[in-house]
């Protein structure tokens, strides 16, 4: 490329030099001629102007061609990256897990085959008791295209997290019972622990290590049953996909 640029500059310089030499020869010599000096100078002026115009045209075509080449190269790189991203996206979507979360009456769960076969993941927020008084349990079902790995639940305000399952295969599900651990005779003691709304996060990964986070919002209800001890019942209010950390 540099050699071609130097060649173009040499041609331009040569045109100027030839023009100056011819102009000097015509204007300063006393050779006999059928054409006067003004006509000669006009002829050579047109000659030099035509040469300069041809050079300018060549340079313009060359510059346009280089710009188009650079544009085509950039377009190719963009298309190449878009294709790569689409392939990676398709690869991820082919194994992406997706949970549907709903609440199930505990009596229905306890009377089902799932209670015996799968059991229930009990999350105790306190340690005053080792059972739950909740009327509902959570069911998380993977309706995605791949397994959900390292499924874990974090409760807002709690330092530790609870491992739900190492892997929930597509079409499979788990049950979760989040218990407050409050079961006392004195309403004032139970009320001290009453929050009203609890937030939790369900976290998991896919086969490629992409991480997903679901945000759950639950209601905490202060209740008593048949004049028995006061307790805090926790029920699911809402949930949604909060975040995807994708490793393309």
mmCIF file of C-alpha atoms in Angstrom:
data_model
loop_
_atom_site.group_PDB
_atom_site.id
_atom_site.type_symbol
_atom_site.label_atom_id
_atom_site.label_comp_id
_atom_site.label_asym_id
_atom_site.label_seq_id
_atom_site.Cartn_x
_atom_site.Cartn_y
_atom_site.Cartn_z
ATOM 1 C CA UNK A 1 0.000 0.000 0.000
ATOM 2 C CA UNK A 2 2.839 2.413 0.864
ATOM 3 C CA UNK A 3 4.611 1.659 -2.444
ATOM 4 C CA UNK A 4 1.444 2.533 -4.393
ATOM 5 C CA UNK A 5 1.122 5.831 -2.520
ATOM 6 C CA UNK A 6 4.739 6.729 -3.275
ATOM 7 C CA UNK A 7 4.214 5.888 -6.954
ATOM 8 C CA UNK A 8 1.171 8.180 -7.100
ATOM 9 C CA UNK A 9 3.139 11.028 -5.500
ATOM 10 C CA UNK A 10 5.985 10.532 -7.995
ATOM 11 C CA UNK A 11 3.530 10.739 -10.920
ATOM 12 C CA UNK A 12 2.049 13.994 -9.553
ATOM 13 C CA UNK A 13 5.536 15.424 -9.044
ATOM 14 C CA UNK A 14 6.579 14.380 -12.536
ATOM 15 C CA UNK A 15 3.575 16.149 -14.059
ATOM 16 C CA UNK A 16 4.486 19.358 -12.235
ATOM 17 C CA UNK A 17 8.159 19.113 -13.223
ATOM 18 C CA UNK A 18 7.352 18.419 -16.876
ATOM 19 C CA UNK A 19 4.919 21.308 -16.892
ATOM 20 C CA UNK A 20 7.515 23.681 -15.455
ATOM 21 C CA UNK A 21 10.190 22.544 -17.926
ATOM 22 C CA UNK A 22 7.866 22.861 -20.922
ATOM 23 C CA UNK A 23 6.644 26.233 -19.729
ATOM 24 C CA UNK A 24 10.208 27.473 -19.417
ATOM 25 C CA UNK A 25 11.208 26.131 -22.827
ATOM 26 C CA UNK A 26 8.229 27.717 -24.535
ATOM 27 C CA UNK A 27 8.318 31.040 -22.740
ATOM 28 C CA UNK A 28 12.074 31.592 -22.633
ATOM 29 C CA UNK A 29 13.329 30.174 -25.945
ATOM 30 C CA UNK A 30 13.583 31.884 -29.334
ATOM 31 C CA UNK A 31 12.839 28.839 -31.480
ATOM 32 C CA UNK A 32 10.731 29.652 -34.560
ATOM 33 C CA UNK A 33 7.163 28.340 -34.316
ATOM 34 C CA UNK A 34 3.889 28.687 -36.205
ATOM 35 C CA UNK A 35 2.112 29.060 -32.873
ATOM 36 C CA UNK A 36 2.704 31.941 -30.542
ATOM 37 C CA UNK A 37 3.791 31.509 -26.949
ATOM 38 C CA UNK A 38 0.336 32.219 -25.521
ATOM 39 C CA UNK A 39 -1.142 29.339 -27.513
ATOM 40 C CA UNK A 40 1.659 27.017 -26.390
ATOM 41 C CA UNK A 41 1.151 27.963 -22.773
ATOM 42 C CA UNK A 42 -2.628 27.406 -23.132
ATOM 43 C CA UNK A 43 -2.020 23.978 -24.663
ATOM 44 C CA UNK A 44 0.366 22.859 -21.957
ATOM 45 C CA UNK A 45 -1.907 24.330 -19.268
ATOM 46 C CA UNK A 46 -4.719 22.120 -20.575
ATOM 47 C CA UNK A 47 -2.333 19.179 -20.695
ATOM 48 C CA UNK A 48 -1.230 19.634 -17.102
ATOM 49 C CA UNK A 49 -4.828 20.248 -15.942
ATOM 50 C CA UNK A 50 -5.997 17.037 -17.644
ATOM 51 C CA UNK A 51 -3.169 15.106 -16.032
ATOM 52 C CA UNK A 52 -4.012 16.458 -12.605
ATOM 53 C CA UNK A 53 -7.697 15.648 -13.130
ATOM 54 C CA UNK A 54 -6.855 12.068 -14.111
ATOM 55 C CA UNK A 55 -4.687 11.668 -11.026
ATOM 56 C CA UNK A 56 -7.442 13.110 -8.808
ATOM 57 C CA UNK A 57 -9.956 10.690 -10.314
ATOM 58 C CA UNK A 58 -7.674 7.722 -9.706
ATOM 59 C CA UNK A 59 -7.046 8.824 -6.127
ATOM 60 C CA UNK A 60 -10.787 9.307 -5.527
ATOM 61 C CA UNK A 61 -11.628 5.838 -6.884
ATOM 62 C CA UNK A 62 -8.820 4.314 -4.817
ATOM 63 C CA UNK A 63 -9.987 6.069 -1.628
ATOM 64 C CA UNK A 64 -13.609 5.027 -2.195
ATOM 65 C CA UNK A 65 -12.521 1.437 -2.803
ATOM 66 C CA UNK A 66 -10.488 1.406 0.426
ATOM 67 C CA UNK A 67 -13.425 2.827 2.411
ATOM 68 C CA UNK A 68 -15.749 0.167 0.989
ATOM 69 C CA UNK A 69 -13.237 -2.556 1.811
ATOM 70 C CA UNK A 70 -13.002 -1.312 5.427
ATOM 71 C CA UNK A 71 -16.796 -1.130 5.698
ATOM 72 C CA UNK A 72 -17.164 -4.667 4.318
ATOM 73 C CA UNK A 73 -14.572 -5.921 6.800
ATOM 74 C CA UNK A 74 -16.373 -4.313 9.744
ATOM 75 C CA UNK A 75 -19.747 -5.633 8.556
ATOM 76 C CA UNK A 76 -18.254 -9.109 8.298
ATOM 77 C CA UNK A 77 -16.862 -8.925 11.838
ATOM 78 C CA UNK A 78 -20.228 -7.737 13.172
ATOM 79 C CA UNK A 79 -22.095 -10.528 11.372
ATOM 80 C CA UNK A 80 -19.540 -13.050 12.561
ATOM 81 C CA UNK A 81 -19.956 -11.930 16.199
ATOM 82 C CA UNK A 82 -23.767 -11.894 15.898
ATOM 83 C CA UNK A 83 -23.705 -15.426 14.510
ATOM 84 C CA UNK A 84 -21.412 -16.548 17.326
ATOM 85 C CA UNK A 85 -23.689 -14.960 19.934
ATOM 86 C CA UNK A 86 -26.752 -16.586 18.359
ATOM 87 C CA UNK A 87 -25.076 -19.997 18.396
ATOM 88 C CA UNK A 88 -24.167 -19.545 22.061
ATOM 89 C CA UNK A 89 -27.689 -18.351 22.851
ATOM 90 C CA UNK A 90 -29.217 -21.366 21.118
ATOM 91 C CA UNK A 91 -26.811 -23.622 22.975
ATOM 92 C CA UNK A 92 -27.825 -22.072 26.303
ATOM 93 C CA UNK A 93 -31.539 -22.116 25.518
ATOM 94 C CA UNK A 94 -31.275 -25.824 24.674
ATOM 95 C CA UNK A 95 -30.393 -26.625 28.307
ATOM 96 C CA UNK A 96 -32.003 -23.691 30.135
ATOM 97 C CA UNK A 97 -33.948 -24.702 33.255
ATOM 98 C CA UNK A 98 -37.088 -22.804 34.201
ATOM 99 C CA UNK A 99 -39.008 -23.094 37.435
ATOM 100 C CA UNK A 100 -42.719 -22.648 37.999
ATOM 101 C CA UNK A 101 -43.404 -21.955 41.662
ATOM 102 C CA UNK A 102 -46.759 -22.436 43.337
ATOM 103 C CA UNK A 103 -48.159 -23.131 46.773
ATOM 104 C CA UNK A 104 -49.792 -26.467 47.595
ATOM 105 C CA UNK A 105 -51.995 -27.180 50.580
ATOM 106 C CA UNK A 106 -50.037 -29.186 53.070
ATOM 107 C CA UNK A 107 -52.897 -31.640 53.571
ATOM 108 C CA UNK A 108 -52.886 -32.394 49.830
ATOM 109 C CA UNK A 109 -49.130 -32.863 49.885
ATOM 110 C CA UNK A 110 -49.172 -35.089 52.973
ATOM 111 C CA UNK A 111 -51.849 -37.312 51.417
ATOM 112 C CA UNK A 112 -50.007 -37.636 48.099
ATOM 113 C CA UNK A 113 -47.363 -40.118 46.981
ATOM 114 C CA UNK A 114 -44.879 -37.235 46.812
ATOM 115 C CA UNK A 115 -44.826 -36.971 50.602
ATOM 116 C CA UNK A 116 -43.449 -40.482 50.865
ATOM 117 C CA UNK A 117 -41.307 -40.527 47.725
ATOM 118 C CA UNK A 118 -39.830 -37.029 47.676
ATOM 119 C CA UNK A 119 -40.379 -35.622 51.138
ATOM 120 C CA UNK A 120 -40.197 -31.908 51.808
ATOM 121 C CA UNK A 121 -37.286 -29.525 52.295
ATOM 122 C CA UNK A 122 -37.908 -27.903 55.673
ATOM 123 C CA UNK A 123 -36.395 -24.444 56.152
ATOM 124 C CA UNK A 124 -36.449 -23.393 59.790
ATOM 125 C CA UNK A 125 -35.889 -19.696 60.267
ATOM 126 C CA UNK A 126 -35.519 -20.156 64.020
ATOM 127 C CA UNK A 127 -34.696 -23.156 66.176
ATOM 128 C CA UNK A 128 -37.511 -23.230 68.724
ATOM 129 C CA UNK A 129 -39.128 -26.199 67.036
ATOM 130 C CA UNK A 130 -38.422 -28.785 64.364
ATOM 131 C CA UNK A 131 -41.719 -28.839 62.534
ATOM 132 C CA UNK A 132 -43.909 -26.429 60.610
ATOM 133 C CA UNK A 133 -47.441 -25.185 61.262
ATOM 134 C CA UNK A 134 -47.854 -23.757 57.756
ATOM 135 C CA UNK A 135 -51.001 -24.579 55.823
ATOM 136 C CA UNK A 136 -49.103 -24.489 52.530
ATOM 137 C CA UNK A 137 -45.819 -25.721 51.113
ATOM 138 C CA UNK A 138 -44.029 -24.468 48.004
ATOM 139 C CA UNK A 139 -43.650 -26.597 44.922
ATOM 140 C CA UNK A 140 -40.868 -25.664 42.506
ATOM 141 C CA UNK A 141 -41.178 -27.518 39.199
ATOM 142 C CA UNK A 142 -38.573 -27.421 36.444
ATOM 143 C CA UNK A 143 -40.400 -27.067 33.119
ATOM 144 C CA UNK A 144 -37.269 -26.011 31.246
ATOM 145 C CA UNK A 145 -35.124 -27.945 28.779
ATOM 146 C CA UNK A 146 -32.291 -28.912 31.090
ATOM 147 C CA UNK A 147 -31.558 -29.715 34.716
ATOM 148 C CA UNK A 148 -31.264 -27.030 37.381
ATOM 149 C CA UNK A 149 -28.058 -27.579 39.346
ATOM 150 C CA UNK A 150 -27.050 -26.498 42.850
ATOM 151 C CA UNK A 151 -30.538 -25.291 43.724
ATOM 152 C CA UNK A 152 -30.366 -23.121 46.819
ATOM 153 C CA UNK A 153 -32.696 -20.796 48.709
ATOM 154 C CA UNK A 154 -31.627 -17.691 50.605
ATOM 155 C CA UNK A 155 -33.923 -15.885 53.008
ATOM 156 C CA UNK A 156 -33.512 -12.128 53.440
ATOM 157 C CA UNK A 157 -31.900 -11.342 56.752
ATOM 158 C CA UNK A 158 -30.384 -14.804 57.159
ATOM 159 C CA UNK A 159 -26.670 -15.316 56.651
ATOM 160 C CA UNK A 160 -26.920 -18.957 55.743
ATOM 161 C CA UNK A 161 -28.573 -20.493 52.703
ATOM 162 C CA UNK A 162 -30.475 -23.754 52.376
ATOM 163 C CA UNK A 163 -29.534 -26.330 49.748
ATOM 164 C CA UNK A 164 -32.725 -27.641 48.157
ATOM 165 C CA UNK A 165 -31.220 -30.089 45.676
ATOM 166 C CA UNK A 166 -27.988 -30.764 43.809
ATOM 167 C CA UNK A 167 -30.014 -31.302 40.624
ATOM 168 C CA UNK A 168 -33.668 -30.951 39.647
ATOM 169 C CA UNK A 169 -34.121 -32.639 36.280
ATOM 170 C CA UNK A 170 -36.463 -31.285 33.602
ATOM 171 C CA UNK A 171 -40.043 -32.211 34.507
ATOM 172 C CA UNK A 172 -39.088 -32.927 38.117
ATOM 173 C CA UNK A 173 -39.962 -30.889 41.197
ATOM 174 C CA UNK A 174 -39.203 -30.304 44.861
ATOM 175 C CA UNK A 175 -41.267 -29.197 47.849
ATOM 176 C CA UNK A 176 -40.191 -26.519 50.319
ATOM 177 C CA UNK A 177 -41.707 -25.686 53.676
ATOM 178 C CA UNK A 178 -40.497 -22.390 55.153
ATOM 179 C CA UNK A 179 -41.245 -22.390 58.870
ATOM 180 C CA UNK A 180 -40.901 -19.381 61.128
ATOM 181 C CA UNK A 181 -40.098 -21.495 64.163
ATOM 182 C CA UNK A 182 -42.493 -19.414 66.266
ATOM 183 C CA UNK A 183 -45.005 -21.419 68.292
ATOM 184 C CA UNK A 184 -45.703 -19.813 71.670
ATOM 185 C CA UNK A 185 -48.555 -19.293 74.100
ATOM 186 C CA UNK A 186 -47.962 -15.541 74.438
ATOM 187 C CA UNK A 187 -49.188 -13.457 71.524
ATOM 188 C CA UNK A 188 -46.830 -10.572 72.387
ATOM 189 C CA UNK A 189 -43.796 -12.832 72.016
ATOM 190 C CA UNK A 190 -44.994 -13.988 68.604
ATOM 191 C CA UNK A 191 -45.783 -10.412 67.569
ATOM 192 C CA UNK A 192 -42.196 -9.338 68.310
ATOM 193 C CA UNK A 193 -40.994 -11.700 65.587
ATOM 194 C CA UNK A 194 -43.688 -10.666 63.113
ATOM 195 C CA UNK A 195 -42.303 -9.119 59.936
ATOM 196 C CA UNK A 196 -45.334 -9.109 57.642
ATOM 197 C CA UNK A 197 -43.461 -9.748 54.414
ATOM 198 C CA UNK A 198 -40.453 -11.939 53.788
ATOM 199 C CA UNK A 199 -38.277 -12.014 50.717
ATOM 200 C CA UNK A 200 -36.296 -14.969 49.481
ATOM 201 C CA UNK A 201 -34.149 -15.902 46.494
ATOM 202 C CA UNK A 202 -34.073 -19.216 44.664
ATOM 203 C CA UNK A 203 -30.702 -19.634 42.965
ATOM 204 C CA UNK A 204 -29.455 -22.302 40.589
ATOM 205 C CA UNK A 205 -27.239 -22.983 37.570
ATOM 206 C CA UNK A 206 -27.541 -24.711 34.216
ATOM 207 C CA UNK A 207 -25.137 -27.215 32.642
ATOM 208 C CA UNK A 208 -22.903 -24.412 31.310
ATOM 209 C CA UNK A 209 -22.576 -22.631 34.640
ATOM 210 C CA UNK A 210 -24.982 -19.787 33.814
ATOM 211 C CA UNK A 211 -26.611 -18.580 37.030
ATOM 212 C CA UNK A 212 -30.254 -17.725 37.600
ATOM 213 C CA UNK A 213 -32.023 -15.986 40.475
ATOM 214 C CA UNK A 214 -35.755 -15.985 41.243
ATOM 215 C CA UNK A 215 -37.140 -13.476 43.735
ATOM 216 C CA UNK A 216 -39.937 -14.729 46.003
ATOM 217 C CA UNK A 217 -42.176 -12.520 48.135
ATOM 218 C CA UNK A 218 -44.097 -14.194 50.966
ATOM 219 C CA UNK A 219 -46.680 -13.077 53.475
ATOM 220 C CA UNK A 220 -46.129 -13.815 57.119
ATOM 221 C CA UNK A 221 -49.375 -14.227 59.034
ATOM 222 C CA UNK A 222 -49.702 -14.207 62.827
ATOM 223 C CA UNK A 223 -52.337 -16.810 63.627
ATOM 224 C CA UNK A 224 -53.627 -19.318 66.137
ATOM 225 C CA UNK A 225 -55.654 -22.432 65.581
ATOM 226 C CA UNK A 226 -58.489 -23.601 67.860
ATOM 227 C CA UNK A 227 -57.174 -21.545 70.754
ATOM 228 C CA UNK A 228 -53.771 -23.205 70.482
ATOM 229 C CA UNK A 229 -50.316 -21.596 70.497
ATOM 230 C CA UNK A 230 -49.616 -18.506 68.427
ATOM 231 C CA UNK A 231 -47.574 -19.081 65.310
ATOM 232 C CA UNK A 232 -46.324 -17.331 62.211
ATOM 233 C CA UNK A 233 -47.560 -18.920 58.991
ATOM 234 C CA UNK A 234 -45.615 -18.104 55.823
ATOM 235 C CA UNK A 235 -47.332 -18.202 52.431
ATOM 236 C CA UNK A 236 -46.122 -17.399 48.917
ATOM 237 C CA UNK A 237 -47.379 -14.076 47.565
ATOM 238 C CA UNK A 238 -45.485 -13.562 44.318
ATOM 239 C CA UNK A 239 -42.374 -14.659 42.423
ATOM 240 C CA UNK A 240 -40.501 -13.670 39.277
ATOM 241 C CA UNK A 241 -37.265 -14.112 37.403
ATOM 242 C CA UNK A 242 -34.950 -11.543 38.960
ATOM 243 C CA UNK A 243 -31.628 -12.011 37.201
ATOM 244 C CA UNK A 244 -29.672 -14.059 34.683
ATOM 245 C CA UNK A 245 -25.868 -14.122 34.755
ATOM 246 C CA UNK A 246 -24.948 -15.442 31.352
ATOM 247 C CA UNK A 247 -21.471 -16.653 30.420
ATOM 248 C CA UNK A 248 -21.428 -16.454 26.632
#
